[in-house]
Structures are given as structure tokens and as C-alpha cells.
């Protein structure tokens, strides 16, 4: 099917979202709650676009990350109205999270240098994009969730401090766009969500790999043995090299 | 009847027996057992009537019915068959009221009844009214749906059947194909009563034509009844569910038959315990009678209903959030498409309508689409129930044909403004609706006219405001409500509404400038256009509509630091006028002790220390405390 983005005809396949089509065509659309590996959320609203089915329709503002591509639709990504929406949203977000470098950079790109609204009583860096909770759910741990409603909502453990379900994988901290989830690695000790884990040493290199809890979760989900996850990337390379060397009969099967 | 009804013929036979056994001349005392009247003690009243009837050996049926709608005057009692209307029965002297009604009205022969004058309704000019249908509040209504409420005992399946209940279901199962039922609803022009007014027949067709995934080998679709009515001051769905639960079940049955569903859910808020109780009983009775379950009425059609109680989140009235909540997830809206009609409950095609929509369906199937389409306006058919509250003389539930004017509702049914004060605005559509001014009173109310006027139908809340209502404060109130209820998923609703709240607080607290107004007007369209669900998209309505129709009030707060209605505490002054008799009541009652004055001498409020709590104004019986707009006493 064919649709147009900013007047330019583009081919799209059924099932694609407008964001995918736009990005493939090199159209720059900002996002904060979007991650290719996770279910689309439509929360930050920065990726909104205007859509019209017929030329004389009133444009409808929709999130491109969720709006399915349809044959013949006309999409605009940078109208004055959309730019005003994005600037206002970034102003709101910068007011909420003034210490986030990413939000500030995006805001500046949209002509907002400082949050102009009334600041929160207690500053936060969390913009409630829920990438962390969705990543945690995708991992299969379901250790964190949003709690509370509205602007007072927050990402939380069950009953605030019950970290039993956390496996210390660090996915939440890795996907957080504003870096507000604290993860501390000191040697093999990992501290996250108020809980300290031990990362099991790589059986080849001795480097810390993943936590036993995470390995057990992965083993349950994949059917592979738990130990198979206690190999670092470097260790995995060496194992492969050894195996190849063994197969072609070079040296003693060990790589220096 | 506790045994199963084995066939359509058996249902009709039962109905015939019930109708034959009912003596239309037999006296009956119908006591309203809606939530409002129960709060006034109607349960004790019913018990007292039953006891007194037994003691006197009278052949009189005492029945607790659903909400009659005129809640303000509860407990309400109607004496059948003459339809003699009594109000505020048992509020002051229960035993005396019961005895006099029985001895003077009920025990007398029809036509020879005497009326207990002190329990009669009197019009504002003092004329007493005898019969229910002559009370102006009822006279100007067209009660198609609510008529069941005053008539039947909501806990009695037999009562519902005797009044034509499940006749539409029998007609559908016996003589109509699912497609014909759908066509009937489609042709009736019924639109969803939950707020958006989407054509019900079209919604059902999307669902019926959507591919249904197999669950346990069976293609599965669902019907859902949205009873998560959360608008402040609205209780239409509550009263229907409490007063006519079988009507809602019959609607669901017909919908399920039309779209091909075998299971349904009623999502009802836990704050409606009576609705939950009566609905649960109705479901149990319907199951026992074979009106729900497998092979119902021996036709092979199978359908059952579950009740899910909501935990009190306003946003769960939004259909995708509601579906999430039924599934056991966080009640948070999601983007549509896919619409629930295509992928709803557990990914299956789902038809979701609200209580009032469902309860219209049996009437349409029973009496035909043409009859229904004959009521209302070109684009909005049938009647609409409003909960009329605020500063009108008569508050309660009213049902009028679509197209009735606001003036008809406010003046004829509502009896005008309390205390003869001036009408200022009517707020329709719940917290996200808009406020319409006097010149809009002749608007013929339907889905499209209200939207065009900058408000909306919503589920049918209608709050009337008089000249002592500050429109900026009203906007602030609704925005504060919506801030509390925003789920927090999307940026504009979560962080934008709270900033709109800050800006509005600045206006009512006298801290605003013209720039505040500019910011408000710039932010509101962003929240409206960029929010994810209808909650955020409509949240700016109270602000935008008051800015459109009552801009001068905003400007008075900003430019002159005055609240013209005398509401906003930061922008008013209390002052004692010459009518003061020196009774000292205000000085005694003042919690801040800032009123000085001798006995029998003029009192004076120390305005710099006054906290504007308003106690002096409310305790003064001489009208000697003025509320002046502005601080510093400029009049």
C-alpha cells in the first residue's frame, strides 16, 4: 500500500505503524516511551502526527507509534500545530524532570530552553514512560510496576520495598531514557531496587556474568541449563574459538 | 416461580398466569427503595407499612420499588391504583404518617380516598397535587425506561415478567434471526448513552463481523455492560441497575444473541452496593428460571453473565481501561484501533455499551424500531435520562425525549432556580462537559447540538448553577477532579492537567495576570488534541467552555481582583451592613473572633484578620452580612 508522509509517497506493508514507515523514510520523529523490542505504549505523545483519510478531512492527531499504516492516508509530521504540541509536551516534561540531559536536549531542539511551568514539590527524573516496567515484564520477572495515579504515579516494587521478584538483570536501568534507575556494580556485587545480588563468575574468564536469579529465570523460560548462562561474552568467544580450533586440528585446541 | 422455564410457550403461560392473578383494582403501596429514599429511611417505612397493614388485616400489597427519581422529596410513596402521591413520608413522624396514610387513603374505597394534606406535594405557588402524574416534575417527563422503576419490585423476576419483561427476548429467540435483531437495533437509530453517542447497531455489526478467535474450540465474543458511572452528581445508571436489573440483563441477552456471544460481564463500581446486590440476585433468579445459562428457554441459545466490581477509578469508565480492569490488569486506557468490537476482552470481539443503552434494547425489540425512531430528533432517537442536580427547585432523575430544550428541563421539570434567583449556567456531560449560559437554554438537547455548543451529552449529568456560582471556581473544581482521576499514562493529561490546575488556582486565588490566561488558552488545546483517551481529550472542556461563555468572570478575577459571584475566598470581603440588630450571634460564632460590637449595636468585621470562612454570613438571620466582590471593600 501507498501512503504519503509530508506529501511524499511511501510504500508500507500491512501491520507497520506510521512511526516505522516514517523512520524508514528518514523522517525524524522524537520518542521517549518507544523501544523496538517492546510493545508500543503511546504514552509520551511526542511522536504524534496528523492524519487525514480524505484531502478535505479535518486532520486527526494520533500517535504514530500505534497508528497502523493505511493505504492512501495523508500524514503530516511537522505542522505548526504538531510542533506546538511537541514543544508544550517537552516544556511539561522538562518542568517535571529538569535534571534529565535527554529531555533538556530534546526540549532545546524544540525551542524550549527551560521548563516554564510550576515545578513539582519534589523533583524527579522519572517521566513515567514505563519502558522499565515493560522491559521487566518482557524479561518475565514482573518485579516492578507503576503505582498510584496521575502525576503522583511512580514506578515501584510491590508494597514499595518487596524486591523478591527482581532477578537483578538490570534491564530496567538499561532502557531508562533518563537514567533514573540506580544500578550499582561493584566487582561481582550488583545492587538494584534496594537488593544486592552476586553475579556469578564466568567459567572461562572469571569475569562477573549474570546473577543466579536471572540465569534461573532464563533457564526456566528457555529450557537450557542454568550453567549455560554463566559465560561472559569474552568467554563465549574463547569457547567458540577453541571448538573451531579443535575441529580443524590446530595446536592443542587452546587459543592464546 | 423457582423451577426452570422450559420453553418460550412456558414463559408466556407464566406471564398470562401472573397477569391474571394481578387484580388491577387491588390497592398497593409502592415505597421507593432507591438509594436516596433508603438514606431517608424508606426501609423502616416499608417495614412499618407491612406491619400496620397486617395489624389492620388489610388486603394491600406493600412493595419496595426502584428509584422514582424525585429523590429530593424522599421517601416517596405512591398508592395504587389511584396513583396518589406522598412525599417526605416518615421523615418526621413515621408511625403517624403510616397510620394516617393507611386509615385515610388506603382503607377507603377507590374514589373515596381522603388525602393526608401535610404529606402532599405542593407547587411553588402552594397548590397541592394529588396524583403522581400531576406533579410537574413527572408531568413534563416521558418515562419509557424509568417507568419500570416505580412499578416493579427489583428483586422480583415475576414482577418484571408480569410487566412485559423478557417478552422481547422471547420474540427474538422465537421469531427473529440474530441478523434481524441487529437490523432492528440499527434501524431504531439508538446511539450509545455512555457519552460518545456512537450508533449502537453499527457497533454491534463491527463486532458480529469481526473474526472471533477460538476459546476452548468455540468462536468467542463478549458483551459487556459498563456500569462504572463516575461523574460527580450523576446516578442514572445506578438507578436503572438498582430499579430494573432484569431490564439490563434482557438487553445483554438480546445483544449477545445478535452478535453471537455466549458470555457477558457487568462492570459495576463497588460504590454501588445496592446495584451489585440487586443485580447479583437478578442473575441468580434468571439462572434458576432458565433465562440465563445453557439452552435457555429450551431454544438452544446459551448465555451467562458475570459481575465484576470496579474499585472506583473514574478512568475505568473508558472502555479500553474497563476491559483491562475486567482482565485483572491495571485500569489504564490503550490506543484504539484496535477497537473492542474487533479486539476487546482477552483479545476477542467485544460489544461494550453502558447501562442505559442496554436497557433501551428490550423496548426496541419489543415495540419495534419504527416506534423508537419516532421519538427524539433527526440524529438522536429515543429518550435520555438526566440526573438534574444543583440549584433547581426539584432535583432528581428525569427522562425526556431527545430534543427537549434545556429550558424545559430546568424550568418545567426542575421548577426553576431555588429561591427565585437568577439562572447562570447549566453544566452537562459530567466533569469533562461544558457550561452553557442563559442564551443557550433553548437549545434542543441531543448528542450533536451539545457537542456543537462546546459541551457534550456525556452520560447525562446536568448541574444547574445560579448567580452565586463562580464559573472560574467551577472550572477549577472539575480540573482538580480530573487531576485526581488521570491515570498518568500520557504526558498531556498527567502533567498538563496539573499545570492547568495551577493556572486556575492562580486565578481563583487572585495571583493571576493576563499572561496566566494566555498560558491556559495555549495549554488547553494541547491537552485536548494530544491526550490518549477521552478523559484527557475532553478534560479541557470545562475551561474552554467557561472561557468562551464567561470570559468576563475570568477577567474580573484577574484585572479587578474580584470574584463577582462572591465565592473565591481570596477575592471577596465580608462586611456588616445597616440591617445589623446587634444580636451578637455572628460575633459569638466567628471562629477567628474578629467581629466586634456591643449588644444591640452595629457589629464590625476586622477585615484584615477575617479568614472569609462565611460563618457570619450563614448564621445571620437579618441579611446583615454582605459579601462584596474584591478585597478592601470596593463595592
CSV table of C-alpha atoms in Angstrom, one decimal, chain A residues 126-218:
chain,number,residue,atom,x,y,z
A,126,UNK,CA,11.2,9.7,36.0
A,127,UNK,CA,8.9,10.7,33.2
A,128,UNK,CA,6.7,7.6,33.6
A,129,UNK,CA,7.4,6.3,30.1
A,130,UNK,CA,7.2,2.8,31.6
A,131,UNK,CA,10.0,1.4,29.5
A,132,UNK,CA,11.4,-0.1,32.7
A,133,UNK,CA,8.2,-1.9,33.7
A,134,UNK,CA,7.6,-3.1,30.2
A,135,UNK,CA,11.1,-4.4,29.9
A,136,UNK,CA,10.8,-6.1,33.3
A,137,UNK,CA,7.6,-7.8,32.1
A,138,UNK,CA,9.2,-8.8,28.8
A,139,UNK,CA,12.1,-10.4,30.8
A,140,UNK,CA,9.4,-12.3,32.7
A,141,UNK,CA,10.2,-11.0,36.2
A,142,UNK,CA,7.3,-8.6,36.7
A,143,UNK,CA,9.2,-7.2,39.6
A,144,UNK,CA,8.2,-3.5,39.2
A,145,UNK,CA,5.1,-1.8,38.1
A,146,UNK,CA,3.6,1.7,38.1
A,147,UNK,CA,1.8,2.5,41.4
A,148,UNK,CA,-0.5,5.4,42.1
A,149,UNK,CA,-2.3,7.6,39.6
A,150,UNK,CA,-1.7,10.7,37.6
A,151,UNK,CA,1.2,12.9,38.2
A,152,UNK,CA,1.8,11.3,41.6
A,153,UNK,CA,2.2,7.9,40.0
A,154,UNK,CA,5.6,6.2,40.3
A,155,UNK,CA,7.5,3.1,39.3
A,156,UNK,CA,7.6,0.9,42.4
A,157,UNK,CA,8.2,-2.6,43.8
A,158,UNK,CA,5.2,-4.4,45.2
A,159,UNK,CA,4.4,-2.8,48.6
A,160,UNK,CA,7.2,-0.3,47.9
A,161,UNK,CA,10.0,-2.5,49.1
A,162,UNK,CA,9.4,-6.1,48.2
A,163,UNK,CA,12.2,-6.9,45.7
A,164,UNK,CA,11.6,-10.7,45.9
A,165,UNK,CA,10.7,-10.9,42.2
A,166,UNK,CA,13.6,-8.9,41.0
A,167,UNK,CA,16.3,-11.0,39.3
A,168,UNK,CA,18.9,-8.3,39.1
A,169,UNK,CA,19.1,-8.4,35.3
A,170,UNK,CA,19.4,-4.6,35.0
A,171,UNK,CA,17.1,-4.4,32.0
A,172,UNK,CA,15.1,-1.6,33.7
A,173,UNK,CA,18.1,0.6,34.2
A,174,UNK,CA,19.4,-0.2,30.7
A,175,UNK,CA,16.2,1.0,28.9
A,176,UNK,CA,15.5,4.0,31.2
A,177,UNK,CA,15.9,7.1,28.9
A,178,UNK,CA,16.5,9.5,31.8
A,179,UNK,CA,18.9,7.3,33.8
A,180,UNK,CA,16.8,7.5,37.0
A,181,UNK,CA,17.0,3.8,38.0
A,182,UNK,CA,20.0,3.3,40.2
A,183,UNK,CA,22.1,0.3,39.4
A,184,UNK,CA,25.5,-0.2,41.1
A,185,UNK,CA,28.0,-2.8,40.0
A,186,UNK,CA,31.0,-3.2,42.4
A,187,UNK,CA,33.1,-6.1,41.3
A,188,UNK,CA,30.7,-9.0,41.2
A,189,UNK,CA,28.2,-7.3,43.6
A,190,UNK,CA,25.2,-5.7,41.9
A,191,UNK,CA,22.8,-3.5,43.9
A,192,UNK,CA,19.4,-2.5,42.3
A,193,UNK,CA,16.0,-1.8,43.8
A,194,UNK,CA,17.5,-2.0,47.3
A,195,UNK,CA,18.6,-5.6,46.8
A,196,UNK,CA,22.1,-6.9,46.4
A,197,UNK,CA,22.9,-9.7,44.1
A,198,UNK,CA,26.0,-11.7,43.3
A,199,UNK,CA,26.9,-12.0,39.7
A,200,UNK,CA,28.3,-15.5,39.0
A,201,UNK,CA,31.9,-15.5,37.6
A,202,UNK,CA,32.4,-16.7,34.0
A,203,UNK,CA,33.6,-20.2,34.0
A,204,UNK,CA,36.1,-19.3,31.3
A,205,UNK,CA,37.3,-15.8,32.1
A,206,UNK,CA,36.3,-15.3,35.7
A,207,UNK,CA,34.6,-12.1,34.8
A,208,UNK,CA,31.2,-11.5,36.5
A,209,UNK,CA,28.3,-12.6,34.3
A,210,UNK,CA,24.7,-12.6,35.2
A,211,UNK,CA,23.0,-13.2,38.6
A,212,UNK,CA,22.0,-16.7,39.5
A,213,UNK,CA,18.4,-15.5,39.8
A,214,UNK,CA,18.4,-14.2,36.3
A,215,UNK,CA,20.0,-17.3,35.0
A,216,UNK,CA,17.4,-19.4,36.7
A,217,UNK,CA,14.6,-17.3,35.1
A,218,UNK,CA,16.2,-17.6,31.7
